[in-house]
Short mmCIF file of C-alpha atoms and ligand atoms in Angstrom, two decimals:
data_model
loop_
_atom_site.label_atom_id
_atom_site.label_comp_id
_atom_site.label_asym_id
_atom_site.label_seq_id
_atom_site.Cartn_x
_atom_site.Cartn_y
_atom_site.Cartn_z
CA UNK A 1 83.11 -15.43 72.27
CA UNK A 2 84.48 -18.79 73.99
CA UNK A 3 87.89 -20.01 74.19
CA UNK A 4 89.71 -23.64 74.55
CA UNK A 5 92.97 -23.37 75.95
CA UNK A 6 96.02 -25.31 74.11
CA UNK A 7 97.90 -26.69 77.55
CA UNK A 8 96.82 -30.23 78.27
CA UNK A 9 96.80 -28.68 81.83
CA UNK A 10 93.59 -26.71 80.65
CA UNK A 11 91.95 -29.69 78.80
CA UNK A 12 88.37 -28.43 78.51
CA UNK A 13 86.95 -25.72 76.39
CA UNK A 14 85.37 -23.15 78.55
CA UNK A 15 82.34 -21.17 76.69
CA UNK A 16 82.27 -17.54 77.65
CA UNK A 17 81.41 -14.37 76.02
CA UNK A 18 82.56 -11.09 76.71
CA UNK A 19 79.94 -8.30 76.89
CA UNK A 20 79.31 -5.10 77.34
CA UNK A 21 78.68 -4.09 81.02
CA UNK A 22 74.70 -3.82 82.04
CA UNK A 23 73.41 -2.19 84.95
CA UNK A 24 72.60 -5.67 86.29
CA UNK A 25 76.29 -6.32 86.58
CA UNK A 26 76.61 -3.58 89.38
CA UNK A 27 77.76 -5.68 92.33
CA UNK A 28 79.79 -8.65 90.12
CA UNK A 29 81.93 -6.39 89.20
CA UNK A 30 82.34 -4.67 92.46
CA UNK A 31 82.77 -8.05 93.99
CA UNK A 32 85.53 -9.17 91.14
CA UNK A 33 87.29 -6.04 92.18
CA UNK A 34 86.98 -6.29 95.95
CA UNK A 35 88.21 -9.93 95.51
CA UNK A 36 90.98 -9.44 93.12
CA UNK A 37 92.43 -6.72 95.49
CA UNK A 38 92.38 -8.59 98.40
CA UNK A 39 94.29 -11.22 97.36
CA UNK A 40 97.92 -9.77 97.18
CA UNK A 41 97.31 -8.43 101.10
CA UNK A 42 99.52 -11.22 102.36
CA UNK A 43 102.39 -10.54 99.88
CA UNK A 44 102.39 -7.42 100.79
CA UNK A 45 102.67 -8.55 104.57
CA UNK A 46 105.55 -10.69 103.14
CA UNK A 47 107.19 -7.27 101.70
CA UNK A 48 106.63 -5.11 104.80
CA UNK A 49 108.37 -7.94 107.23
CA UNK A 50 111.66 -7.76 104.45
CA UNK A 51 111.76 -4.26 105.01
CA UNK A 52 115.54 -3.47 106.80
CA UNK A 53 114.28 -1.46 109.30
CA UNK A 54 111.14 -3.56 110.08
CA UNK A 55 113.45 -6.31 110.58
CA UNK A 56 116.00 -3.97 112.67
CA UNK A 57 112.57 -2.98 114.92
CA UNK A 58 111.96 -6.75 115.40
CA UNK A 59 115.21 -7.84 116.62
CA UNK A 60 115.70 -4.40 118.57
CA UNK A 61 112.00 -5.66 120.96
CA UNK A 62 113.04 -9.22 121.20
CA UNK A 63 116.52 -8.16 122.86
CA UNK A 64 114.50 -5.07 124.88
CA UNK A 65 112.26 -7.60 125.58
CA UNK A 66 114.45 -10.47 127.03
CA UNK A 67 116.70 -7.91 128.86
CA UNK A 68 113.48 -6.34 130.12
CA UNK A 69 111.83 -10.18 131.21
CA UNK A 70 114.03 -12.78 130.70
CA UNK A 71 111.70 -14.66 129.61
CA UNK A 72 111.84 -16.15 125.99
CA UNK A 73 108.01 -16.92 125.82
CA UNK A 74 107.35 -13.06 126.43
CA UNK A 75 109.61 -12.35 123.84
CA UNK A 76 107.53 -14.49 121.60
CA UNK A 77 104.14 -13.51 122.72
CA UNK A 78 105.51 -9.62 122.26
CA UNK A 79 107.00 -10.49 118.67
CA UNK A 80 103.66 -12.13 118.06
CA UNK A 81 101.89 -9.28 118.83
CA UNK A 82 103.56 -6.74 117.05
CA UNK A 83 103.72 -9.17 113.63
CA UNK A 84 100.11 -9.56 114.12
CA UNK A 85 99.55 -5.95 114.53
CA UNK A 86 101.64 -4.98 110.97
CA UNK A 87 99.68 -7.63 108.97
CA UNK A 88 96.38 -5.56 110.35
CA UNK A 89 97.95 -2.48 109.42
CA UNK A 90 98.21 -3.52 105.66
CA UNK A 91 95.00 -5.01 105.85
CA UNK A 92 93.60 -1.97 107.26
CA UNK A 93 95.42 0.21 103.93
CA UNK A 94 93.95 -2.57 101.62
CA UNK A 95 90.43 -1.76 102.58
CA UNK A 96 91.75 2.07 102.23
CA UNK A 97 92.79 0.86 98.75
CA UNK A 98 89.67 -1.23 97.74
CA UNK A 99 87.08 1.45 99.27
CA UNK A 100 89.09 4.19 97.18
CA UNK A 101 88.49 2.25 93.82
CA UNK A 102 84.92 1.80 94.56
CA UNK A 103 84.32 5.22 95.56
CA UNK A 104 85.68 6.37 92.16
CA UNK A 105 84.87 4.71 88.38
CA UNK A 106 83.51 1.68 90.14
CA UNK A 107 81.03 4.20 91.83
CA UNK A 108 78.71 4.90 89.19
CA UNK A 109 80.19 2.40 86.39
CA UNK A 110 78.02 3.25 83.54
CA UNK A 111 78.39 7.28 83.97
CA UNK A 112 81.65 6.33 84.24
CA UNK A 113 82.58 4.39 81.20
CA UNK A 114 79.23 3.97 79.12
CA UNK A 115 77.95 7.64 77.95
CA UNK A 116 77.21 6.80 74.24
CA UNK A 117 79.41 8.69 72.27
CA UNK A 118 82.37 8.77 74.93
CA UNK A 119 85.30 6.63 74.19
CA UNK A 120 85.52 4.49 77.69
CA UNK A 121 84.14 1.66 77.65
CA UNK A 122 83.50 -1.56 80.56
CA UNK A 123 83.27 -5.15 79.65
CA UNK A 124 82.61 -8.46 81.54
CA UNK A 125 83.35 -12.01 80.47
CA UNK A 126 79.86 -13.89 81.49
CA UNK A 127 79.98 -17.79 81.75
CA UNK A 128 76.89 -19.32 82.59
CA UNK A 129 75.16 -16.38 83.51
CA UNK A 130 77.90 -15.81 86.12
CA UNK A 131 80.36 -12.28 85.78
CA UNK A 132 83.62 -13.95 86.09
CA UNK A 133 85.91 -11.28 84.68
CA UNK A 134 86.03 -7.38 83.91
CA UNK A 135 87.67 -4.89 82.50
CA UNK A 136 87.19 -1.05 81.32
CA UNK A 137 88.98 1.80 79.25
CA UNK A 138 88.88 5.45 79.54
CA UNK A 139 91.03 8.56 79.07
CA UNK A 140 94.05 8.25 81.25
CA UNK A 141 93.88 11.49 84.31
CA UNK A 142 97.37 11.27 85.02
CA UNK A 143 98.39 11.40 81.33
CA UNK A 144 96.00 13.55 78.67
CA UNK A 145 96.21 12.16 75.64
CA UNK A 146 96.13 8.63 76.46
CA UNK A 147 93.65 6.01 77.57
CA UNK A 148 93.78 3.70 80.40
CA UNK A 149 92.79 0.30 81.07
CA UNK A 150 91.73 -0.32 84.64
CA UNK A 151 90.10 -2.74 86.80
CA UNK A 152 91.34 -6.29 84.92
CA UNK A 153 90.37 -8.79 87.24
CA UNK A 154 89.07 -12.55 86.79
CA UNK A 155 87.83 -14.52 89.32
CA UNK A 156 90.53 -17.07 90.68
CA UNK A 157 88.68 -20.63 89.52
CA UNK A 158 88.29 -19.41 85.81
CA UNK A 159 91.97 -17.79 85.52
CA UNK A 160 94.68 -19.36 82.83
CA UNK A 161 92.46 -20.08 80.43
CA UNK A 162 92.64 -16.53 78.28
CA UNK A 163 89.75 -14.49 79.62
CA UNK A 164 91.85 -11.65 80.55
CA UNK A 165 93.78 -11.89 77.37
CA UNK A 166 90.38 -11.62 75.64
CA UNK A 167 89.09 -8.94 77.83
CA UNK A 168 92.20 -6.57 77.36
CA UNK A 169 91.55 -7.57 73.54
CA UNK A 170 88.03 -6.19 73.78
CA UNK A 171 89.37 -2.99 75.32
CA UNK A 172 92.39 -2.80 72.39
CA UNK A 173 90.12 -3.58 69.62
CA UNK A 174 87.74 -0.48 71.16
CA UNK A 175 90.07 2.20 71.00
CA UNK A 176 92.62 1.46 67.97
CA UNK A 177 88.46 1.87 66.25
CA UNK A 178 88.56 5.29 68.30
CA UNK A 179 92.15 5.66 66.38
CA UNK A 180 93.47 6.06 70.53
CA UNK A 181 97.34 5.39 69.93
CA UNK A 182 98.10 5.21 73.22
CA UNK A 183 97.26 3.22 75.83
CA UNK A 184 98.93 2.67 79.96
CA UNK A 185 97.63 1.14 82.71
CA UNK A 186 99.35 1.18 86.17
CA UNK A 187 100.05 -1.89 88.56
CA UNK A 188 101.97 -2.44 91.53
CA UNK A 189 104.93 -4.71 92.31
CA UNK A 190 103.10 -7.53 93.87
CA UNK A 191 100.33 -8.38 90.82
CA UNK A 192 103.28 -10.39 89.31
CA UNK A 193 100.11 -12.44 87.16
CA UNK A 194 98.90 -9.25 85.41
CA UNK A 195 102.69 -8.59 84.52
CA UNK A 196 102.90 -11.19 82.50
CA UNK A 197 99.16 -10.86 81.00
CA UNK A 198 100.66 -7.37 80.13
CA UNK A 199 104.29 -8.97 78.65
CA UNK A 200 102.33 -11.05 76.89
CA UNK A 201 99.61 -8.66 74.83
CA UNK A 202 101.96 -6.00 74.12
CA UNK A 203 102.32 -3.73 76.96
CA UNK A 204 105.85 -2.19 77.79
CA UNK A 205 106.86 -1.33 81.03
CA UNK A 206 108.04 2.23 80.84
CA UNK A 207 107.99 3.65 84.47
CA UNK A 208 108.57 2.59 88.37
CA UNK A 209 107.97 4.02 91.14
CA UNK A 210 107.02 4.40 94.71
CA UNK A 211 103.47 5.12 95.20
CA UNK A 212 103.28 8.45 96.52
CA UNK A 213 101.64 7.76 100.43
CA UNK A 214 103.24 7.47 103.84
CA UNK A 215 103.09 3.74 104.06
CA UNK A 216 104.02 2.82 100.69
CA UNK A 217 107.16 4.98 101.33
CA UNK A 218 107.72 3.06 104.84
CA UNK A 219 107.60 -0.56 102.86
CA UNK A 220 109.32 0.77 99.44
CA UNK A 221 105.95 -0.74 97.77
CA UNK A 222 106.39 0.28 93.78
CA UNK A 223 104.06 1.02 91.23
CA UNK A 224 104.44 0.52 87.66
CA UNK A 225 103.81 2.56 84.58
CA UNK A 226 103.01 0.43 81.32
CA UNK A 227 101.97 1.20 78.05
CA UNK A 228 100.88 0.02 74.90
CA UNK A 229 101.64 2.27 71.48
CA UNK A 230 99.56 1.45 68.33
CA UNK A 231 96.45 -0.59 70.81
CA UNK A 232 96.63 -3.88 68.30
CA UNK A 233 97.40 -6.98 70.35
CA UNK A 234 100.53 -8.46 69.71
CA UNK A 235 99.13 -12.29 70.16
C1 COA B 301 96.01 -10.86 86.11
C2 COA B 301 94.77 -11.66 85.81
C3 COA B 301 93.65 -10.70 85.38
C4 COA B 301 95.06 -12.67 84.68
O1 COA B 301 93.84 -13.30 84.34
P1 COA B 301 93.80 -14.69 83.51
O2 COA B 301 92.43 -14.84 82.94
O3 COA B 301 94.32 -15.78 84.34
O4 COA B 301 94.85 -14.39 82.35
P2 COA B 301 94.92 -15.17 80.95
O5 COA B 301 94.53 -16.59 81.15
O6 COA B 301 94.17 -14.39 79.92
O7 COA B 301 96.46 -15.11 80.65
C5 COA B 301 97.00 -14.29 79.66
C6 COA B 301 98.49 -14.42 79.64
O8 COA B 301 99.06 -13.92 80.82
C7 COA B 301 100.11 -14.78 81.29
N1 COA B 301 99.73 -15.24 82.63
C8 COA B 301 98.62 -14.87 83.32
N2 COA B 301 98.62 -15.46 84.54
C9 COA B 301 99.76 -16.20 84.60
C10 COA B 301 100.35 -17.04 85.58
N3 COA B 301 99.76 -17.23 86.77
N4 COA B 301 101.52 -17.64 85.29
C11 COA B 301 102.12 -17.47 84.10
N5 COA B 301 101.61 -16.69 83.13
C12 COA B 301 100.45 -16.06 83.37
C13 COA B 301 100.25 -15.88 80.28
O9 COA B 301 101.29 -15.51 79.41
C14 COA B 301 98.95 -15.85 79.55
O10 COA B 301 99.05 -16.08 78.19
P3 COA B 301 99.27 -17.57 77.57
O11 COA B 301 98.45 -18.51 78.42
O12 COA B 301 98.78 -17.42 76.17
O13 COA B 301 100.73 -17.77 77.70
C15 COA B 301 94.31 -12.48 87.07
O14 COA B 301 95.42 -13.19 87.57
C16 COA B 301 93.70 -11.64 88.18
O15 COA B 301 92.50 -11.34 88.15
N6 COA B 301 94.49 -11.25 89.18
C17 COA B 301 93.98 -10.50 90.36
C18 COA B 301 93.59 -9.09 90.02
C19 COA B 301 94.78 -8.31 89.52
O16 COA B 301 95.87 -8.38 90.08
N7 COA B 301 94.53 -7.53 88.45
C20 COA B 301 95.56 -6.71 87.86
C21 COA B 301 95.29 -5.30 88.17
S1 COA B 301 96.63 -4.25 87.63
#
């Protein structure tokens, strides 16, 4: 498969296939994953510090602080510290996050999605030799009855240009064959790039809310529900 973009930003046709996982693709796709995760950690940062009461703790040290000291560089030094110690406390929940994931499906990715017969499925788009994108299906845990379409991730140099699109086409194409008539996938808040890969090929938002865990609760850090009804792609 390849794929030239229309946008005179993109102005160069990029030849790419997408595949079929392979044993051989083990750690590229664990890597795409790892990578893909990583990169909202600072927006989430961004979400904890507009959290009321994170704010309300903030301004509550720098006046304990100055009362305590008088001293305005404490105060910063202090303020610094704490800041410094919430972005490693996300951090430290992202790894939780990322270690999860490759614990589960990402474990063992062909018992997981490529037992012949089964309909789950994992594909990669391969340019140049090189994994630079992934995706898989299988039946949905949370909801019997449907599939779900996990682990969409590109690498950040080769994004824009319609791999995702092609790879959630891939996945759509697979299970409208296995007459599936329903498929979700869930994302959080901050993966604002897949929303509108998912606006875009059909998907309908259908459900919010906030991910069931201590410190998603603390931050107010949502998860969405999406799905997609008769798995054809709508462009
Ligand atoms: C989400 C992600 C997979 C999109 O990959 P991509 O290859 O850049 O997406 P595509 O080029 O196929 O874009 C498909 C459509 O999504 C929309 N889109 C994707 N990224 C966009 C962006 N940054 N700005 C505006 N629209 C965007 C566009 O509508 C585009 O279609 P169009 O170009 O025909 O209008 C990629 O950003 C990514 O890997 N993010 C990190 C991992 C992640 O968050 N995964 C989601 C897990 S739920």
């Amino acid at each position: 498969m390849n794929n030239s973009s229309g946008s005179p930003l993109k102005a160069f046709i990029m030849w790419y296939r997408i595949r079929e996982y392979r044993d051989a693709d083990y750690s590229a796709v664990r890597m795409i994953y790892t990578s893909g995760f990583r990169e909202h950690v600072g927006t989430v940062y961004l979400l904890a510090l507009k959290q009321p009461w994170i704010q309300a703790m903030l301004c509550g040290l720098c006046l304990l602080i100055y009362f305590l000291t008088g001293s305005i560089l404490t105060v910063i030094l202090c303020v610094g510290g704490v800041m410094l110690a919430i972005r490693m406390a996300v951090q430290y929940i992202f790894e939780q996050g990322i270690q999860l994931g490759l614990r589960e499906d990402l474990l063992d990715i062909r018992n997981s999605y490529m037992q012949p017969g089964s309909r789950s499925c994992f594909w990669v788009a391969e340019l140049k030799g090189s994994i630079v994108g992934t995706v898989g299906i299988l039946p949905c845990v949370e909801e019997p009855g449907a599939w779900e379409l996990k682990r969409i991730s590109v690498k950040k140099e080769f994004r824009g240009r319609g791999l995702a699109k092609d790879l959630c086409k891939s996945a759509l194409e697979f299970v409208a064959r296995h007459n599936v008539k329903r498929v979700v996938l869930f994302t959080s808040m901050v993966q604002t790039d897949a929303h509108k890969l998912y606006d875009r090929i059909g998907f309908k938002k259908e459900e919010e809310f906030v991910w069931p865990s201590l410190p998603a609760r603390l931050i107010n850090f949502m998860v969405f529900k999406y799905a997609h009804r008769n798995g054809v792609m709508s462009c």
